[in-house]
mmCIF file of N, CA and C in Angstrom:
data_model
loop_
_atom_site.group_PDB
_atom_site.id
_atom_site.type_symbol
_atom_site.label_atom_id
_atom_site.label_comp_id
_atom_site.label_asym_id
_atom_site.label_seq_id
_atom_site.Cartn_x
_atom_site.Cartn_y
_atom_site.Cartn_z
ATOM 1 N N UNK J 1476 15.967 -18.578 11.065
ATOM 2 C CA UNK J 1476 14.973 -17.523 11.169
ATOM 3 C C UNK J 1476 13.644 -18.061 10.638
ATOM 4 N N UNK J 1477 12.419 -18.143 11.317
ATOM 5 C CA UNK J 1477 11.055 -17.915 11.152
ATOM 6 C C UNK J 1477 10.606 -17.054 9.966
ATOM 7 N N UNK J 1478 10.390 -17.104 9.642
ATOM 8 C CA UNK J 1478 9.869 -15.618 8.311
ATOM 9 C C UNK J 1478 8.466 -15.341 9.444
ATOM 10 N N UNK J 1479 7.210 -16.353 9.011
ATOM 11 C CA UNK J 1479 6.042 -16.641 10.100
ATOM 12 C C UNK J 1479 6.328 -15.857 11.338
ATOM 13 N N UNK J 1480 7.091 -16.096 11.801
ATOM 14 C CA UNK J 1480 6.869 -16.014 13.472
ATOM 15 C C UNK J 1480 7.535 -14.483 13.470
ATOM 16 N N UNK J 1481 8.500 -13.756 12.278
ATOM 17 C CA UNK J 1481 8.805 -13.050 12.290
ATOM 18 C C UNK J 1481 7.732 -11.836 12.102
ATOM 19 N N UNK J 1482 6.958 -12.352 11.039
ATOM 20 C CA UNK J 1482 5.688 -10.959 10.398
ATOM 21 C C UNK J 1482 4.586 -11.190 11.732
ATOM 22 N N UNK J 1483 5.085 -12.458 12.707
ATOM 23 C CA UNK J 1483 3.653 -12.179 13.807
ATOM 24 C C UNK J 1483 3.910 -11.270 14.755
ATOM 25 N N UNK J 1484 5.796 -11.593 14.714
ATOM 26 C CA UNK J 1484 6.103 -10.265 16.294
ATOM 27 C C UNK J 1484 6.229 -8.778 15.535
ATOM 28 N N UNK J 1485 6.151 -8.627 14.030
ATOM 29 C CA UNK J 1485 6.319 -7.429 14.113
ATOM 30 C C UNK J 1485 5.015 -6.878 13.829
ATOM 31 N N UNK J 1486 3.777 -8.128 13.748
ATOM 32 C CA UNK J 1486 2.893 -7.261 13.701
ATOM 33 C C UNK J 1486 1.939 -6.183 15.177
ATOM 34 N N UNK J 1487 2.984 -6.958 16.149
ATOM 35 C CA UNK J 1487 2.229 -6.526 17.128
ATOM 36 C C UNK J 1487 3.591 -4.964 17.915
ATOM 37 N N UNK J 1488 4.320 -4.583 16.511
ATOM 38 C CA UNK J 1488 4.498 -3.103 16.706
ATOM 39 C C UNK J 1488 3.384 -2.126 16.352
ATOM 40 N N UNK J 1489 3.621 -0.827 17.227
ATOM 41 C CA UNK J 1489 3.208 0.482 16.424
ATOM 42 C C UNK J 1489 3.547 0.959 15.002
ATOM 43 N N UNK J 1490 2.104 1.173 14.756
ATOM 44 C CA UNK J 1490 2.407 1.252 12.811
ATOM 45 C C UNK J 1490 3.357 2.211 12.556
ATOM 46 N N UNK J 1491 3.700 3.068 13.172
ATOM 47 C CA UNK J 1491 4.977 4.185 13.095
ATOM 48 C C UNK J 1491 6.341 3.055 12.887
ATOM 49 N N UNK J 1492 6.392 1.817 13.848
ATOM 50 C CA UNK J 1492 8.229 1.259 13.903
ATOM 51 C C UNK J 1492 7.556 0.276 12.680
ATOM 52 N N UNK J 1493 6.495 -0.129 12.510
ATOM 53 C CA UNK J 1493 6.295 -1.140 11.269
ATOM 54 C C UNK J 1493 6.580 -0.587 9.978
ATOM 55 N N UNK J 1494 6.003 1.013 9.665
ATOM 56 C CA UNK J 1494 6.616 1.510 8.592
ATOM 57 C C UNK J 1494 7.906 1.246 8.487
ATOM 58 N N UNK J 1495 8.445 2.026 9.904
ATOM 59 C CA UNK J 1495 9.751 1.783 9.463
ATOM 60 C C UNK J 1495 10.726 0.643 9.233
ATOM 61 N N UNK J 1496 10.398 -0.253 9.180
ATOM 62 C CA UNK J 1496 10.503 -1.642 8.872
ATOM 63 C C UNK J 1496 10.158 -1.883 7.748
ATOM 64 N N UNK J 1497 8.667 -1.696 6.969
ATOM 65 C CA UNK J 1497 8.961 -1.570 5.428
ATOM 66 C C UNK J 1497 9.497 -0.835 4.717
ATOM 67 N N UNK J 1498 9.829 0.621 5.132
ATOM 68 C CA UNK J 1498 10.794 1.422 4.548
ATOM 69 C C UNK J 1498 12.558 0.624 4.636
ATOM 70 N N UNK J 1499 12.978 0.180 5.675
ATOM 71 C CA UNK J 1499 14.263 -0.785 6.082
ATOM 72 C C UNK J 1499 14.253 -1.738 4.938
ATOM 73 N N UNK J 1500 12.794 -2.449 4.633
ATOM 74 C CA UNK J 1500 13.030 -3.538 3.438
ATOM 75 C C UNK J 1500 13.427 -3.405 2.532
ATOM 76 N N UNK J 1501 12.605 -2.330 2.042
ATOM 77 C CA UNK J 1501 12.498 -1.944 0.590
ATOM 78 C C UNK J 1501 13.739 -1.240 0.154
ATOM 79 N N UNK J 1502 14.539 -0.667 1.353
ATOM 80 C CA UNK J 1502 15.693 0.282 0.758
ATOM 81 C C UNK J 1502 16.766 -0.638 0.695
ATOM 82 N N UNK J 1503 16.672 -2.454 1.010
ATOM 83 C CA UNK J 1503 17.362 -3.236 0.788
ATOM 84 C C UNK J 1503 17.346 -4.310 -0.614
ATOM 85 N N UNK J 1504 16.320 -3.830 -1.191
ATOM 86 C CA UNK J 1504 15.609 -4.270 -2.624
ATOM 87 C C UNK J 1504 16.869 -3.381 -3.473
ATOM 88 N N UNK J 1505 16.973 -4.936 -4.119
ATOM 89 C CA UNK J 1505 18.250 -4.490 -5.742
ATOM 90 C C UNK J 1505 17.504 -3.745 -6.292
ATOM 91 N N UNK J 1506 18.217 -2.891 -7.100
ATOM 92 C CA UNK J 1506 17.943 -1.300 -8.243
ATOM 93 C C UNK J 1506 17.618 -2.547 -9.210
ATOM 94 N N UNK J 1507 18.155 -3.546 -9.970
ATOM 95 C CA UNK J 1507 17.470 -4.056 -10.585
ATOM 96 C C UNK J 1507 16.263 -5.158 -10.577
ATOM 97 N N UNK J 1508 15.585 -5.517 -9.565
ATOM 98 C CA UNK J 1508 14.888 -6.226 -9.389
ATOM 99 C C UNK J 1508 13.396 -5.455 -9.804
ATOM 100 N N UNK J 1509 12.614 -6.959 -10.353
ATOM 101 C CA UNK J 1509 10.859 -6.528 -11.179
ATOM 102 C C UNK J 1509 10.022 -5.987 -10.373
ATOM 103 N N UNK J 1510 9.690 -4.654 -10.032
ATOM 104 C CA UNK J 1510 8.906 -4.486 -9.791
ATOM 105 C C UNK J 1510 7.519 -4.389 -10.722
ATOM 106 N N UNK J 1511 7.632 -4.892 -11.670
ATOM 107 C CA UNK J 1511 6.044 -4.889 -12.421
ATOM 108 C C UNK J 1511 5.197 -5.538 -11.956
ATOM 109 N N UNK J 1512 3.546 -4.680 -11.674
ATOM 110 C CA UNK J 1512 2.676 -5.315 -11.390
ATOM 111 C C UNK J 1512 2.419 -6.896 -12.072
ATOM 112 N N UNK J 1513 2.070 -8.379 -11.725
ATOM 113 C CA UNK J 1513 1.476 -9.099 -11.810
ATOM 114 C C UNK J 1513 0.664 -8.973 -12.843
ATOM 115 N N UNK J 1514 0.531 -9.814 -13.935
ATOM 116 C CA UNK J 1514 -0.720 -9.856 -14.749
ATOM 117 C C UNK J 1514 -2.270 -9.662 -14.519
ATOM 118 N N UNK J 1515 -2.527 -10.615 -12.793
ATOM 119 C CA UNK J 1515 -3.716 -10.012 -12.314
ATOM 120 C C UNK J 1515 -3.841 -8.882 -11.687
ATOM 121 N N UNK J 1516 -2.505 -8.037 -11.330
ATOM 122 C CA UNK J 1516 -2.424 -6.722 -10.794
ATOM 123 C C UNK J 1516 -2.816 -5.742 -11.587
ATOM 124 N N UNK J 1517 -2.430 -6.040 -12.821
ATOM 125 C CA UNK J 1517 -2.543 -4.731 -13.992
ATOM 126 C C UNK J 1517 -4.313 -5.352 -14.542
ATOM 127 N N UNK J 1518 -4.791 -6.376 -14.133
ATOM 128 C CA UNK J 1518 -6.283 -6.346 -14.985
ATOM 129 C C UNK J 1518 -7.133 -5.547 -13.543
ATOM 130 N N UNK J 1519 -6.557 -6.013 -12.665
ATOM 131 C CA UNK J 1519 -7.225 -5.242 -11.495
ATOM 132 C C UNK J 1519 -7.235 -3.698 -11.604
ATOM 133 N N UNK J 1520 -5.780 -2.810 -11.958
ATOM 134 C CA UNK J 1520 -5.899 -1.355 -11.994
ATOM 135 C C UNK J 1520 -6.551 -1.112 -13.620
ATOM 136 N N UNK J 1521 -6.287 -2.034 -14.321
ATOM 137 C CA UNK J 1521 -7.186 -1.685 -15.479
ATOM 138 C C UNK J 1521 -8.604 -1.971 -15.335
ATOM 139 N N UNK J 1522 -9.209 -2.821 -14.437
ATOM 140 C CA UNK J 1522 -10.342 -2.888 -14.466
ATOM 141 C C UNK J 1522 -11.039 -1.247 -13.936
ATOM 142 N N UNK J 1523 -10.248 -1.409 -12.707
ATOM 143 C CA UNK J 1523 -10.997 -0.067 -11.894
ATOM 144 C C UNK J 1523 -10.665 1.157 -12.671
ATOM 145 N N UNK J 1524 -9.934 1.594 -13.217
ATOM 146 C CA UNK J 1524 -9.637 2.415 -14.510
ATOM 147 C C UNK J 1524 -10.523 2.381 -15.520
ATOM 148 N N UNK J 1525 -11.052 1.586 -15.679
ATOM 149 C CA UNK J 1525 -12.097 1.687 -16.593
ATOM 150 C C UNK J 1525 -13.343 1.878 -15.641
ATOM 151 N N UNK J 1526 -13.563 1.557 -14.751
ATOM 152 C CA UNK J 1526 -14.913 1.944 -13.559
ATOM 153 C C UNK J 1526 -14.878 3.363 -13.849
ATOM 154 N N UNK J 1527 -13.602 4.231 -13.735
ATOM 155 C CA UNK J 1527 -13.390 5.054 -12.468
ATOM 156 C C UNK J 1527 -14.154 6.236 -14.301
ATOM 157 N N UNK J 1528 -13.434 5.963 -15.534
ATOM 158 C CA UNK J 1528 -13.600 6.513 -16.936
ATOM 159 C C UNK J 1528 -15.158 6.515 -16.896
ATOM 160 N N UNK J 1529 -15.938 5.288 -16.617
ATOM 161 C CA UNK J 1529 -16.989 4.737 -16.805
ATOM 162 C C UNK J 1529 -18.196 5.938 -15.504
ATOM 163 N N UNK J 1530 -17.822 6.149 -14.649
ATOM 164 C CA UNK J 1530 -18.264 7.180 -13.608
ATOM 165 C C UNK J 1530 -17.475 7.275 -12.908
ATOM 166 N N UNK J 1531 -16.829 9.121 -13.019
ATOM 167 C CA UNK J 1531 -15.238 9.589 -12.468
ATOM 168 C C UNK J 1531 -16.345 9.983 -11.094
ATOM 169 N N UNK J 1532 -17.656 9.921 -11.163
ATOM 170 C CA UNK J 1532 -18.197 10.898 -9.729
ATOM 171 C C UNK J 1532 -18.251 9.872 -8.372
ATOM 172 N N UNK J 1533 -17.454 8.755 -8.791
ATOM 173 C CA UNK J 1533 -17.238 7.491 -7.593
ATOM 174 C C UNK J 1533 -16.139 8.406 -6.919
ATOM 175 N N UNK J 1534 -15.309 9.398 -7.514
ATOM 176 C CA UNK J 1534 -13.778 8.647 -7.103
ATOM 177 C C UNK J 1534 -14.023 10.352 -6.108
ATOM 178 N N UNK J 1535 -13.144 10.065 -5.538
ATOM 179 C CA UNK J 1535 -12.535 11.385 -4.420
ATOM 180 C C UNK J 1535 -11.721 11.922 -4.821
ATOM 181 N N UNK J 1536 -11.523 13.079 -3.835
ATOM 182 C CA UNK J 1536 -10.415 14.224 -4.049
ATOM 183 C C UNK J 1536 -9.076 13.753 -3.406
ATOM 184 N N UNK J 1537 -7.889 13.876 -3.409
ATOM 185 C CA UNK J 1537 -6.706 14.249 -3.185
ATOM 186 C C UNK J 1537 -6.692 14.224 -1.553
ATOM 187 N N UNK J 1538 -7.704 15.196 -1.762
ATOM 188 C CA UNK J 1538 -7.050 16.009 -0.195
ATOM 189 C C UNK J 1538 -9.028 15.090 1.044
ATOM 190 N N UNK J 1539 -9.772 15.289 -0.131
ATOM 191 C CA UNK J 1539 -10.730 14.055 0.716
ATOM 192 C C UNK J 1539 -10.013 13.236 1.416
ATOM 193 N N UNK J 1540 -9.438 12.180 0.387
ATOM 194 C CA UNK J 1540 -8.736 11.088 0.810
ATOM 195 C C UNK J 1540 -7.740 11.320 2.005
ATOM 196 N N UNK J 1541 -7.042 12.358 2.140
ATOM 197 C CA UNK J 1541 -5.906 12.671 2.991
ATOM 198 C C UNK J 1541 -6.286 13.057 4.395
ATOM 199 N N UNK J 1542 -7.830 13.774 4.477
ATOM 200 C CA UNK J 1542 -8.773 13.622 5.219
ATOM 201 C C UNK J 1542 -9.169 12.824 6.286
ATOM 202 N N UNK J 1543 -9.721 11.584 5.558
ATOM 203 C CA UNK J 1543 -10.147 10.504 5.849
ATOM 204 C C UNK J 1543 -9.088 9.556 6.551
ATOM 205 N N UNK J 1544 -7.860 9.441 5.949
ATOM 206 C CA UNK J 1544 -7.252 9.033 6.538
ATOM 207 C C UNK J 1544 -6.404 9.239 7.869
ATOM 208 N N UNK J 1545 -6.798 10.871 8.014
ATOM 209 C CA UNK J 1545 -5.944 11.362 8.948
ATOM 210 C C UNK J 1545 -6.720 11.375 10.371
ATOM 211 N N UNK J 1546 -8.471 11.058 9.679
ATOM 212 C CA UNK J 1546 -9.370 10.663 10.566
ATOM 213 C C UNK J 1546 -9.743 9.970 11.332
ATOM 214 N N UNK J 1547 -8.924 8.588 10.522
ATOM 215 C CA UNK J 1547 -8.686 7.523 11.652
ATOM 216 C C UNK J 1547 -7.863 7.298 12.426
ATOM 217 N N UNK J 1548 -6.673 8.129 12.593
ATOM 218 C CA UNK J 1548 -5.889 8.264 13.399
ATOM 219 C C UNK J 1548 -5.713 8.663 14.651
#
């Protein structure tokens, strides 16, 4: 098996069967395996965490966001 050649044919599914393909992965992921963010993962959400403390009037609503996204669809 390709891994490569594998993420190229599935990228050229509809994002509907691709979800379901990362949903297929992930429900094959061990109960004990790390999911902890990365050291540069957690300075990244701590950085923007401190942006967001620093001026909360950047950030959006809930349902903005849910919006927007449903906008590009």
């Amino acid at each position: 098996m390709n891994v490569d050649q594998t993420i190229s044919d599935l990228s050229t599914l509809p994002v509907g069967d691709r979800l379901r393909v990362v949903h297929a992965i992930w429900d094959t992921l061990p109960d004990d395996v790390d999911l902890s963010p990365s050291a540069e993962q957690q300075a990244e959400m701590d950085r923007r965490l401190a942006a967001h403390h620093a001026d909360p009037s950047t950030a959006i609503s809930h349902d903005e966001m849910m919006r927007r996204i449903e906008k590009r669809r």
